[in-house]
Amino acid sequence: MEEGRKCNIFEGKWVYDPKESPLYDSAMCPFLSETTSCRRNGRPDKEYEKWRWEINECKIPRFNAKDMLERLRGKRVVIVGDSINHSQFESLACLLYSAIPGLSSFDARNRVFRAESYNLVIQFDWTEFLVEVLVNKTDGKKTLKLDSLVPTARKWKDADIMVFNTGHWWANRLRWDFFGYKRKVFADMKNETAFKVAMKTWARWVEKNVDTSKPTVYFRGMSPPHFGNASSHEDTGKILEHHKAQPVSSRCTFFHLRNEAREVFGFEKAEAPYNGGGLQPLVFAWCS
């Protein structure tokens, strides 16, 4: 890409390139879960590894792990959410590990990747809803506490970069029994309403706990479902032919938390700046 030129890297399409080689060996990376490593589970083909993201307006260089390590030197990255963000965390760890295989470590129990020579820490916090889930010890009933984030939220503080996601689990009513809000319990609240309330709780936490002069905060939206074996390697040929005819496209939209809260999350009104201090809007990314 030409120096000084700007382009929207989120406007483009996925392109199949038979000459494309993966950025890391998924069979060798120690950070991939057994359930997400296709090659470890016996997938015979490698065609699914030969897709690349092509931007509409310009060309960008191939991902450079050493360059990213330098950009992240001395930083702490926190990735929070469900399996969507967990996959991103594992992939990022594998990408960086490929450049420094002997100079990095992984704490599987706490889901933390460390690149010691770069003083870089990337950690993942698994929470499907972002808000707290209370379990009744007597009957096992679960209540989503919409006005309280998960207790592990304390670990998110002081990060330089934060990436959040939630969404898929909110569509499955079997994952909870009640909603809790302001010390009241609701059994008939609509999923969409509960989701909006939870997102408002999350947004308040961000505005209260994030130093806007330091970190970058991202929120990832819904992605295609990936449950079961509906898209197993047996269907690769059909999927490949379909996408050759109709390339896959995607986009990511940036927005300001205050300005776009009503449109994105459906908030009825935007509140006054935190503590009346004239807090500047945070830059967020709503990604698919």
Short mmCIF file of C-alpha atoms in Angstrom, two decimals:
data_model
loop_
_atom_site.label_atom_id
_atom_site.label_comp_id
_atom_site.label_asym_id
_atom_site.label_seq_id
_atom_site.Cartn_x
_atom_site.Cartn_y
_atom_site.Cartn_z
CA MET A 1 0.00 0.00 0.00
CA GLU A 2 1.29 3.46 -0.86
CA GLU A 3 2.61 5.40 2.12
CA GLY A 4 0.15 7.98 3.37
CA ARG A 5 -2.75 6.55 1.42
CA LYS A 6 -5.89 5.61 3.31
CA CYS A 7 -8.32 2.83 2.48
CA ASN A 8 -11.03 0.87 4.25
CA ILE A 9 -9.54 -2.54 5.00
CA PHE A 10 -12.96 -3.84 6.03
CA GLU A 11 -14.50 -3.41 2.58
CA GLY A 12 -13.56 -6.38 0.44
CA LYS A 13 -14.08 -10.06 -0.26
CA TRP A 14 -12.63 -13.48 0.43
CA VAL A 15 -10.69 -14.82 -2.54
CA TYR A 16 -9.63 -18.42 -3.11
CA ASP A 17 -6.02 -18.69 -4.26
CA PRO A 18 -4.64 -22.20 -4.89
CA LYS A 19 -1.09 -20.82 -4.51
CA GLU A 20 -1.80 -19.31 -1.10
CA SER A 21 0.08 -20.82 1.84
CA PRO A 22 -1.13 -20.57 5.46
CA LEU A 23 0.61 -18.20 7.85
CA TYR A 24 1.10 -20.96 10.41
CA ASP A 25 0.94 -24.75 10.56
CA SER A 26 -2.34 -25.63 12.26
CA ALA A 27 -1.12 -29.18 12.90
CA MET A 28 1.92 -27.96 14.82
CA CYS A 29 0.72 -24.86 16.68
CA PRO A 30 0.47 -25.82 20.39
CA PHE A 31 -2.20 -23.23 21.16
CA LEU A 32 -5.06 -24.61 19.05
CA SER A 33 -7.80 -26.53 20.87
CA GLU A 34 -8.25 -30.11 19.75
CA THR A 35 -11.78 -29.32 18.61
CA THR A 36 -10.65 -26.49 16.32
CA SER A 37 -7.67 -28.08 14.60
CA CYS A 38 -9.06 -29.67 11.45
CA ARG A 39 -5.80 -31.33 10.48
CA ARG A 40 -5.28 -32.92 13.90
CA ASN A 41 -8.76 -34.39 13.58
CA GLY A 42 -7.95 -36.02 10.26
CA ARG A 43 -9.22 -33.56 7.67
CA PRO A 44 -7.46 -34.72 4.47
CA ASP A 45 -7.66 -31.61 2.27
CA LYS A 46 -6.00 -28.21 2.71
CA GLU A 47 -8.08 -26.11 0.35
CA TYR A 48 -9.78 -24.29 3.22
CA GLU A 49 -6.38 -22.79 4.11
CA LYS A 50 -6.01 -21.08 0.73
CA TRP A 51 -8.32 -18.12 1.16
CA ARG A 52 -7.15 -14.53 1.57
CA TRP A 53 -8.88 -11.24 2.27
CA GLU A 54 -8.78 -8.88 -0.72
CA ILE A 55 -9.56 -5.21 -0.11
CA ASN A 56 -11.58 -3.30 -2.67
CA GLU A 57 -9.69 0.01 -2.66
CA CYS A 58 -6.05 -0.99 -2.29
CA LYS A 59 -3.58 -3.79 -1.68
CA ILE A 60 -1.98 -4.44 1.68
CA PRO A 61 1.14 -6.51 2.37
CA ARG A 62 0.91 -10.06 3.66
CA PHE A 63 0.65 -10.39 7.43
CA ASN A 64 4.04 -10.03 9.11
CA ALA A 65 4.21 -11.58 12.57
CA LYS A 66 7.49 -9.87 13.52
CA ASP A 67 6.04 -6.49 12.56
CA MET A 68 2.96 -7.09 14.70
CA LEU A 69 5.08 -8.20 17.63
CA GLU A 70 6.98 -4.92 17.42
CA ARG A 71 3.73 -2.95 17.28
CA LEU A 72 2.46 -4.80 20.34
CA ARG A 73 5.72 -4.59 22.27
CA GLY A 74 5.14 -3.86 25.95
CA LYS A 75 1.37 -4.13 25.64
CA ARG A 76 -1.37 -6.20 27.24
CA VAL A 77 -4.19 -7.42 25.03
CA VAL A 78 -7.42 -8.77 26.53
CA ILE A 79 -9.88 -10.74 24.40
CA VAL A 80 -13.27 -11.46 25.98
CA GLY A 81 -16.27 -13.45 24.77
CA ASP A 82 -17.46 -16.80 23.49
CA SER A 83 -16.04 -19.29 20.99
CA ILE A 84 -15.89 -16.63 18.26
CA ASN A 85 -13.32 -14.59 20.17
CA HIS A 86 -11.68 -17.72 21.55
CA SER A 87 -10.93 -18.78 17.98
CA GLN A 88 -9.48 -15.33 17.31
CA PHE A 89 -7.32 -15.59 20.42
CA GLU A 90 -5.95 -18.99 19.43
CA SER A 91 -5.34 -17.90 15.86
CA LEU A 92 -3.52 -14.74 16.97
CA ALA A 93 -1.35 -16.76 19.35
CA CYS A 94 -0.47 -19.16 16.53
CA LEU A 95 0.33 -16.31 14.14
CA LEU A 96 2.75 -14.72 16.58
CA TYR A 97 4.19 -18.03 17.76
CA SER A 98 5.16 -18.88 14.18
CA ALA A 99 7.70 -16.03 14.30
CA ILE A 100 9.16 -16.80 17.74
CA PRO A 101 8.47 -20.50 18.50
CA GLY A 102 11.18 -20.77 21.13
CA LEU A 103 10.61 -17.39 22.73
CA SER A 104 6.95 -17.60 23.72
CA SER A 105 4.86 -19.48 26.27
CA PHE A 106 1.23 -20.42 26.75
CA ASP A 107 -0.68 -20.89 30.00
CA ALA A 108 -3.51 -23.20 28.89
CA ARG A 109 -5.31 -23.13 32.22
CA ASN A 110 -5.56 -19.34 32.35
CA ARG A 111 -5.56 -18.88 28.56
CA VAL A 112 -2.59 -16.51 28.48
CA PHE A 113 0.00 -16.15 25.68
CA ARG A 114 3.30 -14.48 26.51
CA ALA A 115 6.06 -13.28 24.22
CA GLU A 116 8.74 -12.69 26.83
CA SER A 117 11.26 -10.95 24.59
CA TYR A 118 8.60 -8.43 23.55
CA ASN A 119 7.07 -8.01 27.02
CA LEU A 120 3.73 -8.85 25.39
CA VAL A 121 0.78 -10.55 27.08
CA ILE A 122 -2.39 -11.66 25.31
CA GLN A 123 -5.09 -13.22 27.46
CA PHE A 124 -8.57 -14.60 26.87
CA ASP A 125 -11.56 -14.54 29.23
CA TRP A 126 -14.34 -16.95 28.27
CA THR A 127 -17.76 -15.47 29.01
CA GLU A 128 -20.68 -16.14 26.70
CA PHE A 129 -22.90 -13.27 27.87
CA LEU A 130 -20.44 -10.71 29.35
CA VAL A 131 -22.93 -10.31 32.22
CA GLU A 132 -22.99 -12.42 35.36
CA VAL A 133 -24.80 -15.78 35.45
CA LEU A 134 -26.19 -16.77 38.85
CA VAL A 135 -26.96 -20.45 39.49
CA ASN A 136 -29.46 -21.46 42.17
CA LYS A 137 -27.79 -24.13 44.30
CA THR A 138 -31.15 -25.73 45.09
CA ASP A 139 -32.72 -26.29 41.68
CA GLY A 140 -29.89 -25.34 39.31
CA LYS A 141 -31.91 -22.59 37.65
CA LYS A 142 -29.82 -19.91 35.95
CA THR A 143 -30.41 -16.16 36.03
CA LEU A 144 -28.65 -13.67 33.76
CA LYS A 145 -27.94 -10.63 35.89
CA LEU A 146 -28.30 -7.93 33.25
CA ASP A 147 -26.98 -5.07 35.38
CA SER A 148 -23.78 -6.80 36.52
CA LEU A 149 -20.79 -7.92 34.47
CA VAL A 150 -19.01 -11.20 35.17
CA PRO A 151 -16.73 -11.14 38.25
CA THR A 152 -13.67 -11.64 36.02
CA ALA A 153 -14.24 -8.15 34.57
CA ARG A 154 -11.70 -6.95 37.11
CA LYS A 155 -9.04 -8.71 35.00
CA TRP A 156 -9.88 -6.59 31.97
CA LYS A 157 -8.72 -3.34 33.53
CA ASP A 158 -5.46 -1.68 32.52
CA ALA A 159 -5.29 -3.49 29.16
CA ASP A 160 -3.94 -1.58 26.18
CA ILE A 161 -6.27 -3.29 23.72
CA MET A 162 -9.64 -4.92 24.45
CA VAL A 163 -11.70 -7.07 22.08
CA PHE A 164 -15.22 -8.09 23.16
CA ASN A 165 -17.94 -10.22 21.63
CA THR A 166 -21.28 -11.76 22.56
CA GLY A 167 -24.43 -12.58 20.64
CA HIS A 168 -24.95 -16.20 19.60
CA TRP A 169 -25.75 -17.47 23.08
CA TRP A 170 -28.49 -14.89 23.51
CA ALA A 171 -30.59 -16.68 20.90
CA ASN A 172 -30.80 -19.92 22.90
CA ARG A 173 -33.33 -19.69 25.74
CA LEU A 174 -32.21 -23.08 27.03
CA ARG A 175 -29.01 -21.47 28.32
CA TRP A 176 -30.82 -19.62 31.12
CA ASP A 177 -34.13 -19.57 33.00
CA PHE A 178 -34.60 -15.99 34.19
CA PHE A 179 -33.33 -12.46 33.76
CA GLY A 180 -32.32 -10.38 36.76
CA TYR A 181 -32.39 -6.59 36.72
CA LYS A 182 -32.38 -4.10 39.60
CA ARG A 183 -33.06 -6.86 42.16
CA LYS A 184 -36.09 -8.11 40.25
CA VAL A 185 -36.45 -11.39 38.38
CA PHE A 186 -38.14 -11.65 34.99
CA ALA A 187 -39.22 -14.80 33.16
CA ASP A 188 -40.89 -13.23 30.14
CA MET A 189 -38.47 -10.53 28.99
CA LYS A 190 -37.70 -10.61 25.26
CA ASN A 191 -34.21 -11.74 24.31
CA GLU A 192 -33.62 -8.57 22.30
CA THR A 193 -34.56 -6.36 25.24
CA ALA A 194 -32.34 -8.30 27.64
CA PHE A 195 -29.44 -8.11 25.21
CA LYS A 196 -29.78 -4.33 24.91
CA VAL A 197 -29.82 -3.93 28.69
CA ALA A 198 -26.72 -6.12 29.04
CA MET A 199 -24.89 -4.15 26.35
CA LYS A 200 -25.73 -0.94 28.16
CA THR A 201 -24.20 -2.40 31.32
CA TRP A 202 -21.06 -3.30 29.37
CA ALA A 203 -20.86 0.16 27.78
CA ARG A 204 -21.09 1.81 31.20
CA TRP A 205 -18.25 -0.36 32.47
CA VAL A 206 -16.09 0.64 29.52
CA GLU A 207 -16.74 4.33 30.02
CA LYS A 208 -16.05 4.08 33.74
CA ASN A 209 -12.96 1.89 33.67
CA VAL A 210 -11.19 2.60 30.39
CA ASP A 211 -8.68 5.41 30.02
CA THR A 212 -9.59 6.78 26.59
CA SER A 213 -6.08 8.14 26.06
CA LYS A 214 -4.58 4.65 26.24
CA PRO A 215 -6.51 1.63 24.98
CA THR A 216 -8.39 0.69 21.86
CA VAL A 217 -11.70 -1.11 22.41
CA TYR A 218 -13.41 -3.31 19.83
CA PHE A 219 -16.79 -5.03 19.91
CA ARG A 220 -17.36 -7.84 17.43
CA GLY A 221 -20.87 -8.45 16.15
CA MET A 222 -22.54 -11.67 15.08
CA SER A 223 -20.69 -14.10 12.83
CA PRO A 224 -21.99 -17.10 10.88
CA PRO A 225 -22.88 -20.00 13.22
CA HIS A 226 -20.31 -22.75 13.46
CA PHE A 227 -21.99 -25.47 15.47
CA GLY A 228 -22.08 -29.15 14.52
CA ASN A 229 -20.70 -30.65 11.32
CA ALA A 230 -22.87 -28.86 8.77
CA SER A 231 -19.77 -27.56 6.97
CA SER A 232 -17.45 -30.53 7.30
CA HIS A 233 -14.63 -31.27 4.88
CA GLU A 234 -16.99 -33.50 2.88
CA ASP A 235 -18.75 -30.36 1.66
CA THR A 236 -15.57 -28.44 0.82
CA GLY A 237 -15.88 -29.03 -2.90
CA LYS A 238 -19.44 -27.73 -3.08
CA ILE A 239 -18.65 -24.74 -0.86
CA LEU A 240 -15.57 -23.89 -2.90
CA GLU A 241 -17.46 -23.97 -6.20
CA HIS A 242 -20.25 -21.83 -4.74
CA HIS A 243 -17.85 -19.15 -3.51
CA LYS A 244 -15.94 -19.10 -6.77
CA ALA A 245 -19.19 -18.07 -8.41
CA GLN A 246 -20.29 -15.77 -5.56
CA PRO A 247 -17.30 -14.48 -3.54
CA VAL A 248 -17.83 -14.15 0.19
CA SER A 249 -17.95 -10.56 1.37
CA SER A 250 -17.92 -9.00 4.80
CA ARG A 251 -17.57 -5.60 6.37
CA CYS A 252 -16.67 -3.97 9.64
CA THR A 253 -18.13 -0.62 10.64
CA PHE A 254 -16.51 1.80 13.09
CA PHE A 255 -18.73 3.86 15.32
CA HIS A 256 -18.58 6.14 18.34
CA LEU A 257 -20.17 4.69 21.45
CA ARG A 258 -22.14 7.80 22.32
CA ASN A 259 -23.19 8.80 18.82
CA GLU A 260 -24.30 5.38 17.64
CA ALA A 261 -25.59 3.75 20.83
CA ARG A 262 -29.21 4.30 19.90
CA GLU A 263 -28.86 2.84 16.39
CA VAL A 264 -26.59 -0.09 17.19
CA PHE A 265 -27.89 -1.23 20.57
CA GLY A 266 -31.36 0.29 20.40
CA PHE A 267 -30.88 2.44 23.50
CA GLU A 268 -33.81 4.74 24.07
CA LYS A 269 -31.52 7.62 24.95
CA ALA A 270 -27.85 8.43 25.25
CA GLU A 271 -26.80 9.34 28.75
CA ALA A 272 -24.73 12.33 29.82
CA PRO A 273 -20.93 11.94 29.75
CA TYR A 274 -19.57 9.94 32.64
CA ASN A 275 -19.34 12.05 35.81
CA GLY A 276 -19.99 15.16 33.74
CA GLY A 277 -16.33 15.22 32.81
CA GLY A 278 -16.85 15.63 29.10
CA LEU A 279 -15.48 12.19 28.32
CA GLN A 280 -14.61 11.89 24.67
CA PRO A 281 -16.41 9.14 22.73
CA LEU A 282 -14.52 5.90 22.46
CA VAL A 283 -13.84 4.53 19.02
CA PHE A 284 -15.44 1.13 18.59
CA ALA A 285 -15.58 -1.36 15.76
CA TRP A 286 -18.75 -3.29 15.03
CA CYS A 287 -17.53 -6.30 13.06
CA SER A 288 -19.11 -9.27 11.40
#
